[in-house]
CSV table of C-alpha atoms and ligand atoms in Angstrom, one decimal:
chain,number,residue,atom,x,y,z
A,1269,UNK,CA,-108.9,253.2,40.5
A,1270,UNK,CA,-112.9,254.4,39.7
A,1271,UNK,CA,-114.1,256.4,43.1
A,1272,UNK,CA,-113.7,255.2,46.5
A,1273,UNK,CA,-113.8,251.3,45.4
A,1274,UNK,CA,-110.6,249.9,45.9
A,1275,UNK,CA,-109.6,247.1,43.4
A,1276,UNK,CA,-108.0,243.8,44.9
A,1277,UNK,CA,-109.0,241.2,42.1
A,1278,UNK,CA,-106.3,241.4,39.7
A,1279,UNK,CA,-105.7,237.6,39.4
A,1280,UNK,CA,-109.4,237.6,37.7
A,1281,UNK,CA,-108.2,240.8,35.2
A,1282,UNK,CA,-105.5,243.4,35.6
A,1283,UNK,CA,-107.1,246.9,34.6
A,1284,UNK,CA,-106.0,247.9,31.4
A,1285,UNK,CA,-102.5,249.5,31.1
A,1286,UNK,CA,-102.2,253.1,29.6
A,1287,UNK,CA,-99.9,252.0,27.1
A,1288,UNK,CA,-102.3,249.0,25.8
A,1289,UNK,CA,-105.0,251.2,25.4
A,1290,UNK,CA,-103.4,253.7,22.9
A,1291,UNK,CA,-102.3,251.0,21.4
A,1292,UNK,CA,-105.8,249.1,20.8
A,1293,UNK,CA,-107.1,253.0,19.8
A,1294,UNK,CA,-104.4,253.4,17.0
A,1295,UNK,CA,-104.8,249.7,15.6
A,1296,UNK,CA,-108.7,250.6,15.5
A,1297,UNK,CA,-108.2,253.2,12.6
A,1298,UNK,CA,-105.8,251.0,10.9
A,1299,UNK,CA,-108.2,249.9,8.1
A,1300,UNK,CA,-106.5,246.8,6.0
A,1301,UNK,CA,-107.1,243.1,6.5
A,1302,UNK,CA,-103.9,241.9,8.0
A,1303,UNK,CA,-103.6,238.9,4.6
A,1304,UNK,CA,-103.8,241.3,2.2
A,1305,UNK,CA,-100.7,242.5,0.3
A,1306,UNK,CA,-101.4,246.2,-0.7
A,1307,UNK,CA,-100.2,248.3,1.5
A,1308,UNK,CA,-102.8,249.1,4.1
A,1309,UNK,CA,-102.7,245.2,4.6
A,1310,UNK,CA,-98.9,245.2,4.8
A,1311,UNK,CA,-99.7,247.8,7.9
A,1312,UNK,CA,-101.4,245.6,9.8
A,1313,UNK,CA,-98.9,242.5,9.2
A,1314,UNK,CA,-95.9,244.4,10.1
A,1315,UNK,CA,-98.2,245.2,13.5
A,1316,UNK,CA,-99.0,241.9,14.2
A,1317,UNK,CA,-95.3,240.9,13.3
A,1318,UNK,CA,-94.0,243.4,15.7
A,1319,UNK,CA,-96.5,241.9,18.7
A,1320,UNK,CA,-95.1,238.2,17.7
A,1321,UNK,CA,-91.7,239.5,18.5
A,1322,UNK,CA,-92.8,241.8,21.8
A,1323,UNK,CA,-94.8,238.8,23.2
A,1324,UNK,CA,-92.0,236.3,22.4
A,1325,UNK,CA,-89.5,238.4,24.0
A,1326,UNK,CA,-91.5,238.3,27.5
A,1327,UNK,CA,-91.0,234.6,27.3
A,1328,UNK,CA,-87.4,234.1,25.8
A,1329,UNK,CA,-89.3,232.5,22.3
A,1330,UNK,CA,-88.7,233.0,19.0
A,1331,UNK,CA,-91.0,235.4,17.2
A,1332,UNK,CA,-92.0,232.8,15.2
A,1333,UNK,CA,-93.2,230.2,17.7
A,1334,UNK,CA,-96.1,232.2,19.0
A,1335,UNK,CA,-99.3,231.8,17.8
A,1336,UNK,CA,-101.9,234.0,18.7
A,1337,UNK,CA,-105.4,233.0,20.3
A,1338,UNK,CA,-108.3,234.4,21.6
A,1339,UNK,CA,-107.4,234.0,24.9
A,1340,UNK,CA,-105.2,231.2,27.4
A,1341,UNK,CA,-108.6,229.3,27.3
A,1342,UNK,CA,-108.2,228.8,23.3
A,1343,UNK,CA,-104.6,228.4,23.5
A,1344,UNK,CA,-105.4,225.3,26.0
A,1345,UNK,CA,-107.5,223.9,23.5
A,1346,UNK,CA,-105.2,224.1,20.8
A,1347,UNK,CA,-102.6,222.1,22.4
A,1348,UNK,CA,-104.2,219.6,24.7
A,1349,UNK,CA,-104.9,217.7,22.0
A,1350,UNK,CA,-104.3,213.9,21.1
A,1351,UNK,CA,-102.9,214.2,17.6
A,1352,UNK,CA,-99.8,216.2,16.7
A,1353,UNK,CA,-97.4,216.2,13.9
A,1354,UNK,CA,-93.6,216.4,13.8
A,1355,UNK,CA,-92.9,218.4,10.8
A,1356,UNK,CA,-95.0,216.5,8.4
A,1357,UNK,CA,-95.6,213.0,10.6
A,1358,UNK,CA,-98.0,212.7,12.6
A,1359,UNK,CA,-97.5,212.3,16.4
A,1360,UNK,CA,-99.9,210.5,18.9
A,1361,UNK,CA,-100.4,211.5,22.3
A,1362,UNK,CA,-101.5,208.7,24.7
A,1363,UNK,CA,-102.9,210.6,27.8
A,1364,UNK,CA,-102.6,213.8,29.8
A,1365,UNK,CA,-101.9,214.1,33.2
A,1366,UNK,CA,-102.6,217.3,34.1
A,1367,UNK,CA,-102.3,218.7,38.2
A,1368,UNK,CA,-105.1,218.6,39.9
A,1369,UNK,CA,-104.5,222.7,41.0
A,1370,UNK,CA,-104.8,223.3,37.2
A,1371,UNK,CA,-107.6,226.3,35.7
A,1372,UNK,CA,-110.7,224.6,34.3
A,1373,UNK,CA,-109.0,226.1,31.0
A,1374,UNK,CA,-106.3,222.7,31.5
A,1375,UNK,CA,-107.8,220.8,33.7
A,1376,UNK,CA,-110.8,219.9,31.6
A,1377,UNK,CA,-109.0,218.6,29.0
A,1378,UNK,CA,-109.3,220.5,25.5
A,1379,UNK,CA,-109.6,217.9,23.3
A,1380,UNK,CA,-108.5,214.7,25.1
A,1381,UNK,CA,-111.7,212.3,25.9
A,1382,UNK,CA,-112.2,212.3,29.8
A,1383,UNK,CA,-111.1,208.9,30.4
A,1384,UNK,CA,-107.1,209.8,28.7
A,1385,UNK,CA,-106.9,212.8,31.5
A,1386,UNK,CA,-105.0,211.8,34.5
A,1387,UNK,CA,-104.5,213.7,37.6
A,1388,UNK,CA,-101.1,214.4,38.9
A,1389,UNK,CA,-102.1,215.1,43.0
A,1390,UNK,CA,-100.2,217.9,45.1
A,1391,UNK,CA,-98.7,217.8,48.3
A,1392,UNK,CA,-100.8,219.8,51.5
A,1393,UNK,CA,-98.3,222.4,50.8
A,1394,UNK,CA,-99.9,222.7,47.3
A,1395,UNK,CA,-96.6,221.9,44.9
A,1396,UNK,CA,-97.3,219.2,42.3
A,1397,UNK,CA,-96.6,215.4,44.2
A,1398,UNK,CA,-92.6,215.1,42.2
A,1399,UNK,CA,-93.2,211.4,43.2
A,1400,UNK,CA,-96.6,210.7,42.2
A,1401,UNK,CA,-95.5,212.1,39.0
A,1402,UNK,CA,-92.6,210.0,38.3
A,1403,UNK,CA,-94.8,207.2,39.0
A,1404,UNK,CA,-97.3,208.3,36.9
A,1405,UNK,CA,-95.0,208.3,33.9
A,1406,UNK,CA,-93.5,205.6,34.9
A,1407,UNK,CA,-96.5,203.0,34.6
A,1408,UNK,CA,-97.3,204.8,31.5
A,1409,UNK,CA,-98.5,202.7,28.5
A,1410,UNK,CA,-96.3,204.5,25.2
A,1411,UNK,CA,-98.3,202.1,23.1
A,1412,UNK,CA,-101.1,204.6,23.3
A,1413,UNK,CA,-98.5,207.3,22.1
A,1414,UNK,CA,-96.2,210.0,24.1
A,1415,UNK,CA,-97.4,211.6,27.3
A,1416,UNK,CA,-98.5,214.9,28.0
A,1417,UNK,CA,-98.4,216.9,31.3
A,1418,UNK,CA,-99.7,220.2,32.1
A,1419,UNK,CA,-98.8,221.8,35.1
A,1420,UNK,CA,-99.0,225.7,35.7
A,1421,UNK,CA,-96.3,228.1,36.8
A,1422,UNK,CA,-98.3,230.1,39.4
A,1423,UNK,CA,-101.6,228.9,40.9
A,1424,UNK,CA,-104.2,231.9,40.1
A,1425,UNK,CA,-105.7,231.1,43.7
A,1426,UNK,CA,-102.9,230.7,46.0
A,1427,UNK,CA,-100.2,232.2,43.8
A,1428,UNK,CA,-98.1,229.6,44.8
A,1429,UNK,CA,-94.8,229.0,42.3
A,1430,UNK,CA,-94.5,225.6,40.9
A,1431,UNK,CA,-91.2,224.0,40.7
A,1432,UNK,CA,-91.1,223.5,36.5
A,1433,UNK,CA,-87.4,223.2,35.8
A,1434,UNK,CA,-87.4,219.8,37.8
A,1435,UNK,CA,-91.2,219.0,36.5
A,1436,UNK,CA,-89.3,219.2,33.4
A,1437,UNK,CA,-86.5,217.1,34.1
A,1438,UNK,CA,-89.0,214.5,35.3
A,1439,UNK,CA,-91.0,214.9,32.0
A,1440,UNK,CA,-88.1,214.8,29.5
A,1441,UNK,CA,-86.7,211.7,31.2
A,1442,UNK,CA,-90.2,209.7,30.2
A,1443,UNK,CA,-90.2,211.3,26.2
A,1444,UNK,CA,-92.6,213.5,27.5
A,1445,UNK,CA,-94.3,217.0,26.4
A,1446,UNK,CA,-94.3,219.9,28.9
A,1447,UNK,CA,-97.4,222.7,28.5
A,1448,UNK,CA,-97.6,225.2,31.2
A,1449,UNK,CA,-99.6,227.6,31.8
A,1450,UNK,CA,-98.1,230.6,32.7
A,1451,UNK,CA,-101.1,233.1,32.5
A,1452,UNK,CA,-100.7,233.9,36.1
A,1453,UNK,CA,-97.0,234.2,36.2
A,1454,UNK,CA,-96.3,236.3,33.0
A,1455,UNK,CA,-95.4,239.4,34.5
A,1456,UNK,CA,-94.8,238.5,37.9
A,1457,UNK,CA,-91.8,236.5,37.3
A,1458,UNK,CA,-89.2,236.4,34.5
A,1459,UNK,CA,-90.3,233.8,32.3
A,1460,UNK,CA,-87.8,231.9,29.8
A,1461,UNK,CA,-89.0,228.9,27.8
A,1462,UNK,CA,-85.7,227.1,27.8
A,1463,UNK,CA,-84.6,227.6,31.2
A,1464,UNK,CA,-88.2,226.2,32.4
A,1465,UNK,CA,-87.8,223.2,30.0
A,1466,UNK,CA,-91.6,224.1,28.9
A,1467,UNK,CA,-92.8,222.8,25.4
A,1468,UNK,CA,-95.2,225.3,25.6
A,1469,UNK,CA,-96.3,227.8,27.3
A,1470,UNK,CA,-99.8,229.4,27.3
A,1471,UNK,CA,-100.3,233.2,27.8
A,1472,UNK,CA,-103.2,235.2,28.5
A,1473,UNK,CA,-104.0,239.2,27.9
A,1474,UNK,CA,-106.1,240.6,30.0
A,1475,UNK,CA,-103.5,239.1,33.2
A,1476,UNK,CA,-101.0,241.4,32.2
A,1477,UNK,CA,-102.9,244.9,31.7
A,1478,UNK,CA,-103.7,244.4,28.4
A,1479,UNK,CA,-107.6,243.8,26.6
A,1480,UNK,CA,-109.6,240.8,26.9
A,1481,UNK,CA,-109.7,238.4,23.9
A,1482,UNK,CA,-106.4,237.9,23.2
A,1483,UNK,CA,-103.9,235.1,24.1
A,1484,UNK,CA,-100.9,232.9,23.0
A,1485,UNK,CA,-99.3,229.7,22.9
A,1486,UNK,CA,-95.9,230.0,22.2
A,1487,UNK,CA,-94.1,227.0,21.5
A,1488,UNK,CA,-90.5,225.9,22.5
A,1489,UNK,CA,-89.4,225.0,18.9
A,1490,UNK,CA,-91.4,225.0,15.4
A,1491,UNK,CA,-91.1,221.5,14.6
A,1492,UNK,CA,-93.7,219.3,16.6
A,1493,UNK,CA,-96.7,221.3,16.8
A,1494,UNK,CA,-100.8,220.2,17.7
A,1495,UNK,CA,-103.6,219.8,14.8
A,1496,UNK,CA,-104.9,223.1,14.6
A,1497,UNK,CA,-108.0,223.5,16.5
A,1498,UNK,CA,-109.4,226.5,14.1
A,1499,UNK,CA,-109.1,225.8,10.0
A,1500,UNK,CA,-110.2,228.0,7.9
A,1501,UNK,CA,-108.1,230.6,6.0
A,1502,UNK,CA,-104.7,229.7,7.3
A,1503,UNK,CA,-103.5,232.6,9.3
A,1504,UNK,CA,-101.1,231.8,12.2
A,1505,UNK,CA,-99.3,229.1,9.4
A,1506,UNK,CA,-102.0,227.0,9.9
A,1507,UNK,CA,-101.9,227.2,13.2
A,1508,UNK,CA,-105.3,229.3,14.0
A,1509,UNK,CA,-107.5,230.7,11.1
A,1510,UNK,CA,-109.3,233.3,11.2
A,1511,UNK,CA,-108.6,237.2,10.6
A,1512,UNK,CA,-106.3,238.3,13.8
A,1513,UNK,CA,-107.8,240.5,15.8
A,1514,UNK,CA,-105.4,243.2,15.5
A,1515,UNK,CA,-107.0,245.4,17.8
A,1516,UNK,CA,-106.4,243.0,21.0
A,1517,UNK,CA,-103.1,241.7,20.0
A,1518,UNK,CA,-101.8,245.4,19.6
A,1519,UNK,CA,-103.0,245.8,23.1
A,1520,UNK,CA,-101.7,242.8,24.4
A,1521,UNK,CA,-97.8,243.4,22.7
A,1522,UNK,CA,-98.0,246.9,24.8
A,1523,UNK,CA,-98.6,245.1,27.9
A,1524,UNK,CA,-96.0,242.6,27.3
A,1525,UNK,CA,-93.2,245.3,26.7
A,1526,UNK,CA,-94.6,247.4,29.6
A,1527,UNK,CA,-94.9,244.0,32.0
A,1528,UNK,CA,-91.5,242.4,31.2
A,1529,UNK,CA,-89.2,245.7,32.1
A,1530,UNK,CA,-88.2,245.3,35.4
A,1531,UNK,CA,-90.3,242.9,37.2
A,1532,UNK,CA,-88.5,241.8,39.7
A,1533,UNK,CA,-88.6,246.0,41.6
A,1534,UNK,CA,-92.0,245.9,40.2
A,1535,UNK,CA,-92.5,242.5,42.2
A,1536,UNK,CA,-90.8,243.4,45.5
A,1537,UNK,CA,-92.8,246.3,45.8
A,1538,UNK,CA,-96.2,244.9,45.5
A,1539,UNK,CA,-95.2,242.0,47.6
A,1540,UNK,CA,-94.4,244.5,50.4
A,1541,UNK,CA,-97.5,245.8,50.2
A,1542,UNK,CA,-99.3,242.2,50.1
A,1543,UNK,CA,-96.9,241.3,53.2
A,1544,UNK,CA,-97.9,244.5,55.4
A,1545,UNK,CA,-102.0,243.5,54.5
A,1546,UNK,CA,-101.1,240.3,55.3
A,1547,UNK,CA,-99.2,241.1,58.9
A,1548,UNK,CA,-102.3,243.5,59.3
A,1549,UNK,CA,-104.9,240.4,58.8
A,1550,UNK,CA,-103.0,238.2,61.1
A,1551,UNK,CA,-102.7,241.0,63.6
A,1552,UNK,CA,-106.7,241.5,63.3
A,1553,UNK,CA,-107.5,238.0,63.3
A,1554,UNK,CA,-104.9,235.6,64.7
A,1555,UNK,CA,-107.1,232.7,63.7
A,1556,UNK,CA,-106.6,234.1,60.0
A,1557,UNK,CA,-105.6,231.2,57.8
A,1558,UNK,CA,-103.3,232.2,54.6
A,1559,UNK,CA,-103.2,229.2,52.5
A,1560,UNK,CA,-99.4,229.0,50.9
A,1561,UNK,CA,-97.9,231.1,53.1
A,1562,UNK,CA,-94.4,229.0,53.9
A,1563,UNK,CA,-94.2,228.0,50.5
A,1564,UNK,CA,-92.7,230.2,47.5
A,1565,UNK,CA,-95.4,232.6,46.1
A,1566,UNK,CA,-95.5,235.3,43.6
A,1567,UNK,CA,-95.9,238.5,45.7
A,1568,UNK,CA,-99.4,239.6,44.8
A,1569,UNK,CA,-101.7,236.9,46.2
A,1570,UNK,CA,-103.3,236.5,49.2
A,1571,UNK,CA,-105.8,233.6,49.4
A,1572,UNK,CA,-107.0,232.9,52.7
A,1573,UNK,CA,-109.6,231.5,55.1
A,1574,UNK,CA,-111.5,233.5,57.9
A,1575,UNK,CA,-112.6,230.6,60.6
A,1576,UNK,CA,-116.7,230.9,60.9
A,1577,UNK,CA,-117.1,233.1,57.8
A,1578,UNK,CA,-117.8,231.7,54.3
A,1579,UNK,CA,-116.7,232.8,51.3
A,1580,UNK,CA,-119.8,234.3,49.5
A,1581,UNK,CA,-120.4,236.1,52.8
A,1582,UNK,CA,-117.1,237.4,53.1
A,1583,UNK,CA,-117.0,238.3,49.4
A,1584,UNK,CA,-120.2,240.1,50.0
A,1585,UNK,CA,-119.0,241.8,53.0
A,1586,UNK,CA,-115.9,243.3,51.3
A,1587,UNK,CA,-117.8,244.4,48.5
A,1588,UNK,CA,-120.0,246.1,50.8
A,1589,UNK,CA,-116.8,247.6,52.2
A,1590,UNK,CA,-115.8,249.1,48.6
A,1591,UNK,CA,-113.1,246.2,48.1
A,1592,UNK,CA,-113.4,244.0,44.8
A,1593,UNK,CA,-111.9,240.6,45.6
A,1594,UNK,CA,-113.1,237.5,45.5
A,1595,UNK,CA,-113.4,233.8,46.4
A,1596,UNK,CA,-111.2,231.6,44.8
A,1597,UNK,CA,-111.4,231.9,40.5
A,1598,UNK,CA,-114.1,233.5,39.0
A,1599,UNK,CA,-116.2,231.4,37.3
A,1600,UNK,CA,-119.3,232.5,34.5
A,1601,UNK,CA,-122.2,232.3,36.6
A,1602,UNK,CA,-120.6,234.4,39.2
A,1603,UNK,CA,-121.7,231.8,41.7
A,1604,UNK,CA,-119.0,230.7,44.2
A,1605,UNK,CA,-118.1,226.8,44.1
A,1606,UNK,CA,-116.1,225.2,46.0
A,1607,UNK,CA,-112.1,225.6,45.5
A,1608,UNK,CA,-110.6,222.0,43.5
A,1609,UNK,CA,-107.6,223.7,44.4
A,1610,UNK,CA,-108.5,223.4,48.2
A,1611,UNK,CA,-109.8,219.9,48.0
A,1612,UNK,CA,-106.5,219.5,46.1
A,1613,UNK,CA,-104.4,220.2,49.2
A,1614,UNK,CA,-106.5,218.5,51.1
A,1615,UNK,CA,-107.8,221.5,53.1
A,1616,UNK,CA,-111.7,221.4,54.1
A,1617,UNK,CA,-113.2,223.1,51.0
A,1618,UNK,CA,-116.7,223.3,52.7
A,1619,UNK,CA,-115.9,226.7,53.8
A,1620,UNK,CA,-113.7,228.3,51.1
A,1621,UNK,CA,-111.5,230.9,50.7
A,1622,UNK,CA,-111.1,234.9,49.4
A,1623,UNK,CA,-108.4,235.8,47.7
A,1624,UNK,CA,-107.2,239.2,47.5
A,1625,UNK,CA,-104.9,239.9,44.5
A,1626,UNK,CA,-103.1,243.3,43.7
A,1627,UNK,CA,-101.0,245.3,41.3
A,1628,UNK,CA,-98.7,247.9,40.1
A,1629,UNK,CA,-101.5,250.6,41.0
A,1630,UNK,CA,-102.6,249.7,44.3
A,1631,UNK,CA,-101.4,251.9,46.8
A,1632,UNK,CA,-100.7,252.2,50.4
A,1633,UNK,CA,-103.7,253.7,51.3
A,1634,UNK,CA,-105.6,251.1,49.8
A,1635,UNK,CA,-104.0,248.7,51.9
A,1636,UNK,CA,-104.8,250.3,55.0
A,1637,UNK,CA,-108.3,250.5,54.0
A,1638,UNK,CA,-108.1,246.3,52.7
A,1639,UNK,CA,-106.7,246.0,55.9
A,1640,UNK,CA,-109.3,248.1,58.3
A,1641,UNK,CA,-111.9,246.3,56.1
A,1642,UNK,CA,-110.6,243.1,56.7
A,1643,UNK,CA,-110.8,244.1,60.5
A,1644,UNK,CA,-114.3,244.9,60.4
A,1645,UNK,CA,-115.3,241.9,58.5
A,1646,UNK,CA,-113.3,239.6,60.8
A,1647,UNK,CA,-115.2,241.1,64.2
A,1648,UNK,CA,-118.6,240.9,62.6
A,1649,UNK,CA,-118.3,237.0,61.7
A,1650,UNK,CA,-119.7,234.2,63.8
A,1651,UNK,CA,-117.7,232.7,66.4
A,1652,UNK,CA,-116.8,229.3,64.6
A,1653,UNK,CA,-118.5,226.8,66.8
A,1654,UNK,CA,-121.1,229.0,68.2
A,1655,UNK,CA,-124.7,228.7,66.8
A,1656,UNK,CA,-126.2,230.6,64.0
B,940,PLP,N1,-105.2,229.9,33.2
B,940,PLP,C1,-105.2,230.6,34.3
B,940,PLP,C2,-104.2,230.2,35.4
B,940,PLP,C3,-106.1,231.6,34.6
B,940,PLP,O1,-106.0,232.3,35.7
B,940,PLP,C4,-107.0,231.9,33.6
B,940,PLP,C5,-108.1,232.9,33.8
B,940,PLP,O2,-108.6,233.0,34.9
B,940,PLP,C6,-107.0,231.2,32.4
B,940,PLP,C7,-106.1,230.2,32.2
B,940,PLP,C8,-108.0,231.5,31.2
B,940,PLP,O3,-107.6,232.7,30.6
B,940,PLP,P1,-108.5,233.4,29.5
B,940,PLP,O4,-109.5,234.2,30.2
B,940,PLP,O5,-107.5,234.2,28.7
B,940,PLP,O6,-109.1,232.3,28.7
């Protein structure tokens, strides 16, 4: 980590890895155009080959069902979509219900119209309502064609793990399709298409250590795949035109090998450094709330709420303090709104949250400064109740 600033906002981008940046740097001078069959294109197929397999493999997919995207955003695009085909039939999709914790990336949509979007609600504990799902599907109208639900694997503010094998279960037993978005999980937990009953999963780059501006969705089988939301030249089988940027998706295989060894010793070591921040916060601060912390989490998250501090101010304050976090997602105009995944739970948004997200780098040290931060940052705040 750059100077004395200590870096705790790795839900928003993991810093690059080592091993994705040499590889970007080498696929840089590689100087062929990836379609092209003389032999400095060949190059850059057999790299881009060799990245379908390495990013398949940290899913359980087949090579061949990953399609490569610009990002988790585009690859949300690509498959919310109404119109699918089966081979060569078409396939209509009536409506999506998506959760209501979902990333703007899902919860807006892609290319449904507003009014076929449905949200699935989630329980105060923030898990997806099982119920209100059933139900959903349930009093669903299959004249209008098959439904779709998107629910993610891990919530990129709370971290919190949602139970898919059974969302699955529930989805499959109403002819349903399964896309999940596993951009926050990748990594942190060992992901397997099949076991999670997923039709597809969406994947992002820059979450895992490697460059911005890359991204898959990777598919469960090859047959029933979504109208292609790029056309053009053809690359990606159809799937996404457009010359593959061979510089990102190098970088993005390196972090995918380097991310899927070992993650669970990789994972019980951060999370015992997020657990002693978070005994140190609650020690500081017994009024400290820590929003999913009975429920199962992936062991790098901490999102929680200070009582008579808001979350630009405390997000300021930290910053001031040399510690990058922030409150709840980032979102382009760097403003702070309020959480929908909050409101979701039913928890007082008014106030917000900070959520303080680490990695393989951060150290020990750096949590005891987080912590003595968090310390200082807690004593200075207004007594909640007390006047301004
Ligand atoms: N889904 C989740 C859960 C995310 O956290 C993000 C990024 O914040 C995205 C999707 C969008 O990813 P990308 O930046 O690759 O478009």
């Amino acid at each position: 980590m750059s100077g004395s600033r200590i870096y705790m906002d790795w839900n928003a981008t993991a810093p690059l890895l080592t091993e994705a940046r040499e590889a970007c740097l080498s696929a840089l001078d590689l100087v062929g155009n990836p379609s092209s069959v003389h032999g400095e294109g060949r190059a850059l197929r057999t790299l881009i080959e060799n990245a379908r397999r390495d990013v398949a493999a940290l899913c359980g997919a087949k090579a061949a069902s990953v399609i490569f995207t610009s990002g988790a955003t585009e690859a949300a695009n690509l498959v919310l979509t109404p119109d699918f085909r089966m081979g060569r039939t078409p396939l209509k999709i009536g409506r999506l219900y998506a959760s209501a914790i979902e990333h703007p990336a899902v919860r807006e949509g892609g290319r449904f119209s507003h009014d076929a979007v449905c949200e699935i609600p989630v329980t105060p504990a923030g898990i997806v309502d099982l119920q209100a799902l059933r139900e959903l599907l349930t009093a669903h109208d299959r004249q209008l064609g098959l439904p779709m639900v998107a629910v993610m694997l891990v919530n990129n503010e709370t971290g919190i793990i949602q139970p898919i094998a059974e969302i699955a279960e529930i989805v499959r037993a109403n002819g349903g399709i399964l896309v999940v978005d596993a951009v926050q999980a990748a990594g942190r937990l060992p992901l397997a298409i099949e076991e999670l009953g997923a039709d597809f999963l969406i994947l992002s780059s820059h979450k895992i250590g490697g460059p911005k501006g890359a991204g898959a969705l990777v598919a469960r089988g090859e047959v029933m795949m979504p109208a292609p939301l790029i056309r053009g030249g053809g690359q990606e089988k159809g799937h996404r035109s457009g010359t593959e940027n061979s510089v990102a998706i190098a970088g993005f295989a390196a972090a995918a090998r380097k991310v899927g060894e070992g993650v669970g010793q990789r994972m019980s070591m951060i999370a015992a450094l997020r657990d002693k921040l978070e005994n140190a916060m609650l020690a500081a601060a017994a009024d400290v709330v820590i929003h999913g912390r009975d429920v199962s989490r992936v062991g790098n998250t901490t999102f929680f709420t200070l009582p008579g501090l808001k979350a630009e101010t405390g997000q300021i304050a930290f910053d001031l303090e040399g510690v990058a976090l922030s409150a709840g997602s980032a979102c382009s105009s760097g403003k702070v709104g309020q959480s929908h995944v909050l409101t979701a739970m039913g928890y007082d948004p008014r106030q917000g949250a900070l959520r303080i997200s680490i990695g393989e780098l951060t150290t020990a040290a750096e949590i005891e400064r987080c912590a003595a931060a968090f310390a200082k940052v807690a004593a200075r705040r207004r007594a909640p109740g007390r006047a301004a």
